[in-house]
Amino acid sequence: MMISSGGICIGMQQISLELRGEISNMRPWEQILLDTSDALNFAPGHLVRLLQIIVDGNCDIAVRQVASIHFKNFIAKNWSPDDPAEVSKISQSDKDAVRQHILVFVTEVPTLLRVQLGECLKTIINSDYPEHWPGLLHWVKHKLQDQQIYGALFVLRILARKYEFKSDDDRAPLLLIVEEMFVHLRDVFNKLVQIASPPVEVAELIKLICKIFWSSIYLEIPKQLYDANVFNAWMVLLLNILERPAPIEGQPADPEQRKLWGWWKVKKWITHILNRLYTRFGDMRLQNPESKAFAHMFTKTYAGKIMECHLNLLNTIRTGGYLPDRVINLIMQYLSNSLYQLLKPRLDVLLFEIIFPLMCFNDNDQKLWDEDPHEYVRKGYDFFEDLYSPRTAAMDFVNELVRKRRKENLQKFLNFIVEILRRYSEALLQHKPYRQKDGALLAIGMLSERLKKIEPYKSELERMLVQQAFPEFRSPVGHLRAKAAWVAEQYADIEFCDQNNFRAALHSVVAGLQDPELPVRVDSVFGLRSFVEACKDLGEIRPILPQLLDNFFKLMNEIENEDLVFTLETIVDKFGEEMAPYALGLCQNLASAFWRCMSTAEADEDGDDPSGALAAVGCLRAISMILESVSKLSHLFVNIEPIIFPILQRMLTTDGQEVLEEVLEIVSYMTFFSPTISLQMWSLWPLMCHVGNAAVYEDSRASTSRFGEMVAAHYFSCSQIMADQNLEDTDNEPAPKLIEDVFQSCKGQVDHWVEPYLRITVERLRRTEKPFLKSLLIQVVANALYYNPILALNILHMLGVSSEIFELWFQMLQQVKKSGMRVNFRREYDKKICCLGLTSLLSLPADQLPSEAWGCIFRATLELLVAYKDQVAESAKENEDEDDDNDIDDFQSDDEDDFQSDDEDDFEDERGDTEEDKDEADNAKLKKLAAQAKTFRPDDDEDDDDSDDDSLQASDALRFQNLTLTLEFQYRALADGVAQHAEPRRAQIAAAAAIPS
């Protein structure tokens, strides 16, 4: 297809006029895409005409830019259909023409347009290479040999990037690229290095070569580079460029532009490459046997040279020169992992003349502090800023040094810090080295975890803080007041010999909340969290609590930071119900802060600043904690509801997918603890159902008893997944849990749902193979019997499955492994549910079951009760023997051990107790809610832990006696044991009930 044909030129002019018309009407580029019809988009030659507009130098640049964006979006959406079976709407002739011409045009257009065409080329290569574009690599090689270097490197970079994270067979095309191109690349690199006084355009070419090399070695070293001569040729070139001083001429004066300048970008990429080579392939401790030879060669030949080169670069900043922050950061990362013996001769100079100055407050900090304190705060608490910060890298270096070589370096470093502090103390006010004092305090705070554990430093900490850190709360310099608050935060948990020192530091931190400098206020509120946690006498804080909260919310109005909310959560957690007088005001302020944070997050279309979204989540979390702290004061919930309802209503839509867990937790509190459920709260139920069945199940179980009938109906629709014969057993596990919730929480409220629930359960039980799901389904039957034994039994008779179900149930109760462990119903909870169901039958009239059935039920119940009692006792003993820190881990590991079958093949895919027990662990808070809220639930008078024994006690005495007389000796012994256990349990229950709440 000839791109210059007359028809195409006419079409090009027409499209150009249309686009120019759009621009003149000031309509956004996205709207142009909507206005362009499919008939035009997919017309033969349309893409080629757009491409011609993009490269037409006589065309208005704005029109060309619109065309390039349209072209990029169209390619991204339509070049390769998502469904492989779908036929592409772009004709093959158009694809061929685009592939042919975009390779040339991408290097001819201005940078503004090249970005768009580069994205198009990336889309096409990712879709077509190598299957539908086999000649692409040959084109690159030809252009390199023909000295059309930039275009070849630009395309080769995209090719290599495609396979950067690929491994094994998926990496084969990259290995071909290395084999075919690396010789030519090295030749080009060598020629570029030899250019005298090279312009910045040469830096752009070298940067592309470095990026190609990086992608090629990211996951593994290509076999060609295992050749020592080949690898050495590359290392010589890389180190040559890294060692060269960056040209002075041409460097931008603006700091932001300077770090993006071509030659500094080249040094960044080379440093990146050398770090990767050492940390992934050059460290002898990390290598498998076959690559140790390479690691040994790299360490012996190059590690020292690289370190020398890096130290020389760092010496630039020591003498007042410029080095980009990212380059400093990467060099510090390399040195932190390098061989100590190589570093040791130059360590003192590095540590005291380079590392420590990096830790000190500097001109850039002061400029940002003065001109944009909000940005200063954001950068100071931004995780991503820390990743690239020279100061953070310097701190990491010192921490690694004293961790690995403490005896040689900790005292030496501290002596240096002490000398800094001495000089500061002795200097006249107008000559005090404030910035060095800032760095010294940073070092002291940074080493807090070590100094708090090691003598003699541990016993000297209080004196050091009183003499060196706390006086800076009154410093005339803002950044030192902020640093004092930060250091105090690091050491708030030490044992103060003189509580007056703790009290003075606490009040200084509180006073910092009203400091005129924003960063001081922020560091003070963060420091306050540690003091609240460490405070043993809340009487120190109680009188100033209103002032604290007032200052806290003033600061929340100024900045959006998740850590602020952590401080509030700590205060609420410490004071509990004492927060009741402030609960309404707290919720009002948090709701206002939530909406502000949401506005900020929505305005951040690119997602560059997640602070607003994170702070919004923190606000919801804090509201939940406040609701929990005042859970016994139900009258407060009536006034809180109007404040938080708009948040719940908005976030129970697709807008709130990221905060669904927090929102549903708030809904649980509002429905559990409020005296009544308002019509407003009822209106949330359809929204909860709409946002996702699984999420509602996991997070709204606490609301089940209050929503009653609506929950039962919705849960039945969820449970119908059991009717899907294509679903695996493991995919059905949530359904019986849903049914179980309804039967346990809505007793007496959902009688007409018992039949459909049992029907769908029985149907699934007949098809189920996995023991765990079988157990869950049988437990649905047990829960139905516990809910209403007469109703459930009559429904089983009506369905004609009562004999089938009970035979399967008793058979499962008898199944054991070779080790004697039960195959089914192994958890305490499983046994309890089965006991509840079976003992419910014992209270029925005698004519409800055949006479022989009573004996089977009684025997099974006795065995379960004894097994349950023994398991509870064993768990209690284990808890006494284990440290609290290990409870959760032991609980989970027991699950895994329990569900290991003697025959592994039978259970290799069984999900078993692990996931179910995880549910219980995750719902610990819901159980706590249920316990706290039982005063609101008159229908739930039973104590599940003891209803097993009481059901036997409540059944017909004569029948109980007759059943006992017919038992074999072993079962009589079991019955006696259960009876003996029941007496002290009843006494315990009575004693507990007598204690006023």
PDB file of C-alpha atoms in Angstrom, residues 5 135 138 171 256 425 431 456 471 481 571 573 590 620 651 732 780 853 856 875 904 936 976 979 994:
ATOM      1  CA  SER A   5      -1.642   7.957  -3.014  1.00  0.00           C
ATOM      2  CA  GLY A 135      11.132  -9.926  10.257  1.00  0.00           C
ATOM      3  CA  HIS A 138      16.159  -8.511  11.032  1.00  0.00           C
ATOM      4  CA  ARG A 171      12.272 -16.235  27.515  1.00  0.00           C
ATOM      5  CA  GLU A 256      14.241  19.118  38.580  1.00  0.00           C
ATOM      6  CA  SER A 425      26.257  22.484  73.287  1.00  0.00           C
ATOM      7  CA  HIS A 431      26.958  29.783  65.697  1.00  0.00           C
ATOM      8  CA  PRO A 456      25.717   0.318  78.641  1.00  0.00           C
ATOM      9  CA  PRO A 471      15.663  20.708  75.281  1.00  0.00           C
ATOM     10  CA  ARG A 481      11.530  21.033  67.400  1.00  0.00           C
ATOM     11  CA  ILE A 571      -6.492   7.256  72.006  1.00  0.00           C
ATOM     12  CA  ASP A 573      -8.514   2.194  72.284  1.00  0.00           C
ATOM     13  CA  LEU A 590     -14.176  11.856  60.916  1.00  0.00           C
ATOM     14  CA  LEU A 620     -13.672   4.522  58.438  1.00  0.00           C
ATOM     15  CA  MET A 651     -19.704   3.257  49.732  1.00  0.00           C
ATOM     16  CA  ASN A 732     -19.655 -24.675  47.495  1.00  0.00           C
ATOM     17  CA  VAL A 780     -26.879 -27.826  58.122  1.00  0.00           C
ATOM     18  CA  ALA A 853     -33.492 -44.919  66.500  1.00  0.00           C
ATOM     19  CA  CYS A 856     -28.510 -44.909  68.028  1.00  0.00           C
ATOM     20  CA  SER A 875      -7.178 -27.182  74.119  1.00  0.00           C
ATOM     21  CA  GLU A 904      -2.663 -38.719  50.821  1.00  0.00           C
ATOM     22  CA  PHE A 936     -30.532  -7.082  72.483  1.00  0.00           C
ATOM     23  CA  ASP A 976     -21.895 -41.331  83.958  1.00  0.00           C
ATOM     24  CA  ALA A 979     -23.382 -36.485  84.101  1.00  0.00           C
ATOM     25  CA  ALA A 994     -24.643 -14.201  89.661  1.00  0.00           C
TER      26      ALA A 994
END
